[in-house]
Tab-separated table of C-alpha atoms and ligand atoms in Angstrom:
chain	number	residue	atom	x	y	z
A	462	MET	CA	-10.901	0.211	-29.420
A	463	LEU	CA	-11.793	-3.315	-27.987
A	464	ASN	CA	-13.896	-5.146	-30.014
A	465	THR	CA	-17.528	-5.540	-29.023
A	466	GLN	CA	-16.987	-9.339	-28.531
A	467	LEU	CA	-14.092	-9.468	-26.239
A	468	ARG	CA	-15.881	-6.509	-24.011
A	469	GLY	CA	-19.077	-8.772	-23.895
A	470	VAL	CA	-17.134	-11.620	-22.370
A	471	LEU	CA	-15.067	-9.738	-20.156
A	472	GLU	CA	-18.411	-8.383	-18.911
A	473	GLY	CA	-20.032	-11.688	-18.946
A	474	MET	CA	-17.541	-13.968	-17.411
A	475	PRO	CA	-18.012	-15.024	-13.466
A	476	LYS	CA	-15.377	-13.299	-11.657
A	477	ALA	CA	-13.938	-13.316	-8.191
A	478	GLU	CA	-12.920	-9.708	-6.392
A	479	LEU	CA	-9.895	-10.289	-3.971
A	480	HIS	CA	-8.714	-6.840	-3.180
A	481	ILE	CA	-11.712	-4.239	-2.540
A	482	HIS	CA	-11.567	-1.831	0.284
A	483	ILE	CA	-15.288	-1.841	1.245
A	484	GLU	CA	-14.577	2.262	2.293
A	485	GLY	CA	-13.294	2.756	-1.211
A	486	SER	CA	-16.550	1.516	-2.644
A	487	LEU	CA	-18.062	4.897	-1.056
A	488	GLU	CA	-19.811	7.084	-3.970
A	489	PRO	CA	-19.532	10.774	-3.657
A	490	GLU	CA	-23.732	10.826	-3.561
A	491	LEU	CA	-23.604	8.080	-0.616
A	492	ILE	CA	-20.889	10.249	1.284
A	493	PHE	CA	-23.317	13.140	0.956
A	494	ALA	CA	-26.505	11.235	1.647
A	495	LEU	CA	-24.728	9.932	5.142
A	496	ALA	CA	-23.066	13.200	5.961
A	497	ALA	CA	-26.771	14.781	6.041
A	498	ARG	CA	-28.517	11.686	7.942
A	499	ASN	CA	-25.469	12.030	10.400
A	500	ASN	CA	-25.158	15.599	10.696
A	501	VAL	CA	-21.292	15.382	9.629
A	502	ALA	CA	-19.707	18.235	8.607
A	503	LEU	CA	-17.644	18.038	5.121
A	504	PRO	CA	-14.723	20.071	3.681
A	505	TYR	CA	-16.694	20.015	0.291
A	506	ALA	CA	-19.444	21.957	-0.776
A	507	SER	CA	-21.342	19.342	-3.246
A	508	VAL	CA	-20.889	16.044	-4.864
A	509	GLU	CA	-19.037	17.799	-7.935
A	510	ASP	CA	-16.741	19.557	-5.512
A	511	LEU	CA	-15.681	16.401	-4.116
A	512	ARG	CA	-15.211	14.720	-7.197
A	513	ALA	CA	-13.177	17.283	-8.760
A	514	ALA	CA	-10.713	16.526	-5.527
A	515	TYR	CA	-10.143	12.935	-7.081
A	516	ALA	CA	-7.015	14.227	-8.622
A	517	PHE	CA	-4.365	12.223	-7.293
A	518	THR	CA	-0.551	12.137	-7.589
A	519	ASP	CA	0.155	9.206	-5.144
A	520	LEU	CA	-0.991	6.589	-2.637
A	521	GLN	CA	-0.851	9.459	0.433
A	522	SER	CA	-2.937	11.992	-1.753
A	523	PHE	CA	-5.596	9.482	-2.233
A	524	LEU	CA	-5.498	8.311	1.520
A	525	ASP	CA	-5.851	11.529	2.897
A	526	ILE	CA	-9.455	12.035	0.572
A	527	TYR	CA	-10.515	8.372	1.392
A	528	TYR	CA	-10.122	9.225	5.317
A	529	ALA	CA	-11.949	11.997	5.198
A	530	GLY	CA	-14.959	10.372	3.005
A	531	ALA	CA	-15.086	7.454	5.644
A	532	SER	CA	-15.578	9.995	8.521
A	533	VAL	CA	-19.659	9.851	7.726
A	534	LEU	CA	-19.846	6.000	8.710
A	535	LEU	CA	-21.145	6.129	12.289
A	536	HIS	CA	-23.789	3.238	12.809
A	537	GLU	CA	-24.408	-0.182	11.818
A	538	GLN	CA	-26.379	0.828	9.203
A	539	ASP	CA	-24.250	2.929	7.558
A	540	PHE	CA	-21.633	0.140	6.946
A	541	TYR	CA	-24.760	-2.340	5.773
A	542	ASP	CA	-25.697	0.678	3.347
A	543	MET	CA	-22.094	0.965	1.771
A	544	THR	CA	-21.744	-2.517	1.597
A	545	ALA	CA	-24.859	-3.356	0.101
A	546	ALA	CA	-24.609	-0.767	-2.434
A	547	TYR	CA	-20.942	-2.215	-3.368
A	548	LEU	CA	-22.411	-5.964	-3.339
A	549	LYS	CA	-25.221	-4.667	-5.792
A	550	ARG	CA	-22.573	-3.413	-8.068
A	551	ALA	CA	-20.772	-6.175	-7.889
A	552	GLU	CA	-23.454	-8.450	-8.793
A	553	GLN	CA	-23.929	-6.477	-11.830
A	554	ASP	CA	-20.669	-6.960	-13.134
A	555	ASN	CA	-21.168	-10.944	-12.702
A	556	VAL	CA	-18.914	-11.132	-9.522
A	557	ARG	CA	-19.684	-14.402	-8.046
A	558	HIS	CA	-17.465	-13.872	-4.826
A	559	THR	CA	-15.589	-11.434	-3.239
A	560	GLU	CA	-13.394	-10.947	-0.243
A	561	ILE	CA	-13.884	-7.334	1.232
A	562	PHE	CA	-11.364	-5.388	3.153
A	563	PHE	CA	-12.426	-3.015	5.828
A	564	ASP	CA	-10.228	-1.052	8.173
A	565	PRO	CA	-11.768	-0.728	11.559
A	566	GLN	CA	-9.076	1.462	13.046
A	567	THR	CA	-10.476	4.470	10.546
A	568	HIS	CA	-13.729	4.146	12.812
A	569	THR	CA	-12.623	3.115	16.032
A	570	ALA	CA	-10.409	6.432	16.186
A	571	ARG	CA	-13.819	8.224	15.666
A	572	GLY	CA	-15.481	6.322	18.611
A	573	VAL	CA	-17.270	3.980	16.389
A	574	PRO	CA	-17.508	0.326	18.349
A	575	VAL	CA	-15.743	-2.477	16.100
A	576	LYS	CA	-19.131	-4.358	16.521
A	577	ASP	CA	-20.999	-1.770	14.306
A	578	VAL	CA	-18.667	-1.976	11.987
A	579	ILE	CA	-18.262	-5.564	11.603
A	580	ASP	CA	-22.003	-6.275	12.208
A	581	GLY	CA	-23.122	-3.990	9.388
A	582	ILE	CA	-20.703	-4.903	6.818
A	583	HIS	CA	-21.272	-8.798	7.694
A	584	ARG	CA	-25.234	-8.229	7.570
A	585	ALA	CA	-25.145	-6.982	4.051
A	586	CYS	CA	-22.929	-9.912	3.020
A	587	GLN	CA	-25.418	-12.316	4.410
A	588	ASP	CA	-28.535	-10.416	2.603
A	589	SER	CA	-26.529	-10.496	-0.924
A	590	PRO	CA	-27.035	-13.365	-3.736
A	591	VAL	CA	-23.061	-12.861	-3.948
A	592	SER	CA	-20.479	-15.217	-2.083
A	593	ALA	CA	-18.842	-12.671	0.249
A	594	THR	CA	-16.381	-12.894	2.850
A	595	LEU	CA	-14.400	-9.932	5.260
A	596	ILE	CA	-10.635	-9.460	5.845
A	597	LEU	CA	-9.767	-7.195	8.634
A	598	SER	CA	-6.942	-4.969	7.824
A	599	PHE	CA	-4.702	-2.815	9.920
A	600	LEU	CA	-3.402	0.211	9.015
A	601	ARG	CA	0.336	0.615	8.519
A	602	HIS	CA	0.839	4.047	9.253
A	603	LEU	CA	-0.123	3.230	13.168
A	604	SER	CA	1.998	1.009	15.499
A	605	GLU	CA	1.851	-2.684	16.138
A	606	GLU	CA	0.491	-1.662	19.349
A	607	ASP	CA	-2.620	-0.180	17.761
A	608	ALA	CA	-2.865	-3.264	15.540
A	609	PHE	CA	-2.968	-5.521	18.651
A	610	ALA	CA	-5.391	-3.679	20.147
A	611	VAL	CA	-7.741	-3.733	17.268
A	612	LEU	CA	-7.419	-7.368	17.191
A	613	GLU	CA	-8.419	-7.890	20.797
A	614	GLU	CA	-11.529	-5.714	20.136
A	615	ALA	CA	-12.570	-7.683	17.025
A	616	LEU	CA	-11.901	-11.064	18.503
A	617	PRO	CA	-15.218	-11.742	19.939
A	618	TYR	CA	-16.686	-11.446	16.477
A	619	ARG	CA	-14.019	-13.650	14.668
A	620	ASP	CA	-16.716	-15.772	13.256
A	621	LYS	CA	-17.716	-12.914	10.680
A	622	TYR	CA	-14.188	-12.484	9.036
A	623	ILE	CA	-11.922	-14.767	7.662
A	624	GLY	CA	-8.726	-12.915	7.037
A	625	ILE	CA	-6.109	-10.473	8.172
A	626	GLY	CA	-4.566	-7.777	5.909
A	627	LEU	CA	-2.492	-4.512	6.023
A	628	ASP	CA	-2.943	-1.328	4.139
A	629	SER	CA	-2.425	2.412	4.132
A	630	SER	CA	0.694	4.279	3.663
A	631	GLU	CA	3.185	1.672	2.480
A	632	ARG	CA	6.751	3.907	1.840
A	633	GLY	CA	8.366	3.934	5.513
A	634	ASN	CA	5.991	1.210	7.062
A	635	PRO	CA	7.595	-2.301	6.113
A	636	PRO	CA	5.697	-5.238	6.705
A	637	GLU	CA	8.248	-6.555	9.347
A	638	LYS	CA	6.664	-3.774	11.369
A	639	PHE	CA	3.892	-5.948	12.127
A	640	ALA	CA	6.049	-9.352	12.689
A	641	ARG	CA	4.576	-10.053	15.878
A	642	VAL	CA	0.785	-9.191	15.319
A	643	PHE	CA	0.730	-11.155	12.021
A	644	ALA	CA	2.412	-14.198	14.209
A	645	ARG	CA	-0.261	-13.961	16.511
A	646	CYS	CA	-3.117	-13.924	13.600
A	647	LYS	CA	-1.327	-16.987	11.913
A	648	GLU	CA	-1.891	-18.913	15.436
A	649	LEU	CA	-5.656	-17.866	15.384
A	650	GLY	CA	-6.191	-19.315	12.507
A	651	PHE	CA	-6.735	-16.456	10.073
A	652	ARG	CA	-5.771	-16.371	6.493
A	653	LEU	CA	-2.987	-13.745	6.041
A	654	VAL	CA	-2.491	-11.037	2.994
A	655	ALA	CA	-0.531	-7.823	2.883
A	656	HIS	CA	-0.641	-4.637	0.559
A	657	ALA	CA	3.259	-4.984	-0.900
A	658	GLY	CA	5.017	-3.600	-3.950
A	659	GLU	CA	2.673	-0.923	-4.660
A	660	GLU	CA	4.691	2.085	-3.963
A	661	GLY	CA	6.989	0.255	-1.751
A	662	PRO	CA	9.941	-1.678	-3.398
A	663	PRO	CA	10.328	-5.214	-3.941
A	664	ALA	CA	12.231	-5.961	-0.579
A	665	TYR	CA	8.588	-5.148	0.948
A	666	ILE	CA	7.315	-8.376	-0.737
A	667	GLU	CA	9.735	-10.319	0.144
A	668	THR	CA	9.508	-9.759	3.921
A	669	ALA	CA	5.572	-9.976	3.625
A	670	LEU	CA	6.040	-13.573	2.365
A	671	ASP	CA	8.900	-14.479	4.830
A	672	VAL	CA	8.209	-12.600	7.900
A	673	LEU	CA	4.473	-12.197	7.941
A	674	LYS	CA	3.990	-15.549	5.906
A	675	VAL	CA	1.212	-14.018	4.032
A	676	GLU	CA	-0.618	-16.290	1.321
A	677	ARG	CA	-1.359	-13.538	-1.028
A	678	ILE	CA	0.618	-10.270	-2.013
A	679	ASP	CA	-1.888	-7.339	-2.848
A	680	HIS	CA	-0.442	-5.049	-5.591
A	681	GLY	CA	3.109	-6.542	-5.892
A	682	VAL	CA	3.518	-4.810	-9.276
A	683	ARG	CA	6.922	-3.544	-8.262
A	684	CYS	CA	8.403	-7.351	-8.163
A	685	LEU	CA	9.281	-6.874	-11.599
A	686	GLU	CA	12.083	-4.825	-10.560
A	687	ASP	CA	13.668	-8.030	-9.058
A	688	PRO	CA	13.922	-10.725	-11.424
A	689	ALA	CA	14.485	-13.193	-8.716
A	690	LEU	CA	11.775	-12.230	-7.069
A	691	VAL	CA	9.502	-12.824	-10.124
A	692	GLU	CA	10.913	-16.287	-10.760
A	693	ARG	CA	9.857	-16.870	-7.180
A	694	LEU	CA	6.339	-15.922	-7.251
A	695	ALA	CA	5.966	-17.711	-10.385
A	696	ARG	CA	7.512	-20.701	-8.882
A	697	GLU	CA	5.579	-20.881	-5.601
A	698	GLN	CA	2.097	-19.593	-7.633
A	699	MET	CA	2.149	-16.732	-5.215
A	700	ALA	CA	-1.169	-14.693	-6.398
A	701	LEU	CA	-0.649	-10.892	-6.678
A	702	THR	CA	-3.965	-9.181	-6.331
A	703	VAL	CA	-3.499	-6.312	-9.151
A	704	CYS	CA	-5.803	-3.316	-9.462
A	705	PRO	CA	-4.845	-1.587	-12.831
A	706	LEU	CA	-7.223	1.503	-12.583
A	707	SER	CA	-5.930	2.013	-9.180
A	708	ASN	CA	-2.115	1.844	-10.268
A	709	VAL	CA	-3.118	4.561	-12.965
A	710	LYS	CA	-4.623	7.026	-10.719
A	711	LEU	CA	-2.157	6.936	-8.066
A	712	CYS	CA	0.474	7.001	-10.693
A	713	VAL	CA	2.264	4.035	-10.250
A	714	PHE	CA	2.139	3.639	-13.955
A	715	PRO	CA	1.880	6.875	-16.170
A	716	GLU	CA	-0.735	5.195	-18.360
A	717	MET	CA	-2.410	1.633	-18.482
A	718	ALA	CA	-0.406	1.015	-21.832
A	719	GLN	CA	2.427	1.130	-19.492
A	720	HIS	CA	1.176	-1.193	-16.854
A	721	ASN	CA	3.232	-4.441	-16.505
A	722	LEU	CA	0.223	-6.740	-16.299
A	723	LEU	CA	0.868	-8.734	-19.407
A	724	GLU	CA	4.595	-8.886	-18.682
A	725	LEU	CA	3.665	-10.610	-15.084
A	726	LEU	CA	1.069	-13.101	-16.688
A	727	ASP	CA	4.061	-13.875	-19.229
A	728	ALA	CA	6.506	-14.323	-16.456
A	729	GLY	CA	4.137	-17.266	-15.028
A	730	VAL	CA	2.658	-15.052	-12.155
A	731	LYS	CA	-0.610	-15.717	-10.924
A	732	VAL	CA	-2.289	-12.434	-11.682
A	733	THR	CA	-5.815	-11.218	-10.762
A	734	ILE	CA	-7.717	-8.112	-11.554
A	735	ASN	CA	-9.475	-6.192	-8.640
A	736	SER	CA	-10.936	-2.825	-8.320
A	737	ASP	CA	-8.976	-1.621	-5.126
A	738	ASP	CA	-11.171	1.549	-4.263
A	739	PRO	CA	-13.874	1.891	-7.310
A	740	ALA	CA	-15.509	4.706	-5.999
A	741	TYR	CA	-12.200	6.704	-6.184
A	742	PHE	CA	-10.471	5.297	-9.072
A	743	GLY	CA	-13.268	5.540	-11.944
A	744	GLY	CA	-14.512	1.763	-11.790
A	745	TYR	CA	-15.827	-1.621	-10.543
A	746	MET	CA	-14.620	-4.903	-11.929
A	747	ASN	CA	-15.782	-4.528	-15.154
A	748	ASP	CA	-14.610	-1.367	-15.982
A	749	ASN	CA	-10.886	-2.680	-14.711
A	750	PHE	CA	-10.886	-5.632	-16.884
A	751	ILE	CA	-12.183	-3.319	-19.830
A	752	ALA	CA	-9.669	-0.421	-19.325
A	753	THR	CA	-6.893	-3.089	-19.176
A	754	PHE	CA	-7.888	-5.211	-22.030
A	755	GLU	CA	-8.285	-1.937	-24.002
A	756	ALA	CA	-4.839	-0.775	-23.443
A	757	LEU	CA	-2.833	-4.102	-23.492
A	758	PRO	CA	-2.629	-6.744	-26.269
A	759	LEU	CA	-4.669	-9.387	-24.024
A	760	GLY	CA	-7.079	-11.576	-25.988
A	761	LEU	CA	-9.471	-14.340	-24.863
A	762	SER	CA	-7.297	-16.952	-23.560
A	763	HIS	CA	-5.763	-13.995	-21.057
A	764	ALA	CA	-9.553	-13.514	-20.073
A	765	GLN	CA	-10.142	-16.917	-19.084
A	766	ARG	CA	-6.521	-17.419	-17.297
A	767	LEU	CA	-7.463	-13.840	-15.170
A	768	ALA	CA	-10.859	-15.322	-14.496
A	769	ARG	CA	-9.309	-18.407	-13.349
A	770	ASN	CA	-6.718	-17.101	-11.357
A	771	GLY	CA	-9.284	-15.126	-9.232
A	772	PHE	CA	-10.957	-18.367	-8.236
A	773	GLU	CA	-7.905	-20.328	-7.877
A	774	ALA	CA	-6.440	-17.617	-5.427
A	775	ALA	CA	-9.497	-17.260	-3.192
A	776	PHE	CA	-9.895	-18.283	0.158
A	777	LEU	CA	-12.786	-20.685	-0.594
A	778	PRO	CA	-13.405	-23.978	0.297
A	779	GLU	CA	-12.238	-26.497	-2.455
A	780	ALA	CA	-15.350	-27.758	-3.353
A	781	GLN	CA	-16.961	-24.194	-4.018
A	782	LYS	CA	-13.596	-23.545	-5.620
A	783	GLN	CA	-14.188	-26.173	-8.099
A	784	GLN	CA	-17.350	-25.526	-8.912
A	785	LEU	CA	-16.794	-21.740	-9.772
A	786	LEU	CA	-13.909	-22.781	-11.884
A	787	ALA	CA	-15.983	-25.258	-13.867
A	788	GLU	CA	-18.157	-22.437	-14.280
A	789	VAL	CA	-15.882	-20.248	-15.895
A	790	ASP	CA	-14.773	-23.415	-18.103
A	791	ALA	CA	-18.125	-23.876	-19.155
A	792	TYR	CA	-18.719	-20.201	-19.930
A	793	PHE	CA	-15.801	-20.016	-22.235
A	794	ALA	CA	-16.631	-23.154	-23.988
A	795	SER	CA	-19.925	-21.823	-24.676
A	796	LEU	CA	-18.434	-18.973	-26.603
A	797	ALA	CA	-19.690	-19.172	-30.332
A	798	PHE	CA	-17.084	-17.327	-32.013
B	1864	ADE	N1	-6.244	1.669	1.634
B	1864	ADE	C1	-7.407	1.763	0.662
B	1864	ADE	N2	-6.744	1.568	-0.756
B	1864	ADE	C2	-5.266	1.076	-0.549
B	1864	ADE	C3	-4.327	1.295	-1.301
B	1864	ADE	N3	-4.439	1.250	-2.643
B	1864	ADE	N4	-3.189	1.104	-1.114
B	1864	ADE	C4	-2.999	0.869	0.075
B	1864	ADE	N5	-3.688	1.332	1.299
B	1864	ADE	C5	-5.243	1.358	0.646
B	1865	ZN	ZN1	-5.760	-1.726	-1.684
């Protein structure tokens, strides 16, 4: 068991969340409330029935249910309510800054205007005391042409999101499939990230870096299969946005005790802890920290390192970043053990 002092430190420390899919924060209760409000039929009889389906064997088995859950989102207010609920939870976990992924293609495919998606999410961010920015993510199981089309549709609202990401089914959809659209996004001045090395091979991490020119790798845990790549990630201080509960739920690791987060930290890689899809994977930020620290031999110095890594890897103006890092250090300096 985690000692109560360390648990309290993890809960109270200021955090940055850099890997959260807003559609993955939809709790079953809200899915059912929105389905009733919007007259959407769900293939599940009840909240309990839906929750019982959350027994995943791999990424695709999760994505199938995740896209079904997102089908209740139709109006600007729905996107607002979903985002407001997540931000309230994040605030309770002492998340001070969050960079939120959204998947516009999941919604435009159902006829929802991209403007309503972005406006609803963005309005909730503005109404929250938590610092929050947005990252538009392309679905990698769709074509690059589709990604170009949604980018075009979303460009009139570009003041409301700061970055571009790449998510969905990784295997068979390597980063280089999106080389041209990422080059265009770089020209446009967006911050760039991509999921790589979650289920896909270490080579996908390399092409995300070398072809897409991303500034952070989402997940990236399979890098450990390639020692030269680990050395490179450490040398370049390339951040990995690791999601421990997600990795266990999607069977990337059989159990938390086998997670490679500590090995990555020991190799000098800039690891951060994040929730990915908290409504589906059994927890928000504090749950992820607690589950990880319970299973692995991690202590106070790791907690401070992980909290600092989150802010160091954030796409924040330098002054705000330094202020938040100073808050982390002041928090740890004030602990009287
Ligand atoms: N979309 C939502 N969660 C995801 C994950 N863990 N990997 C890839 N795509 C996702
Ligand atoms: Zn993810």
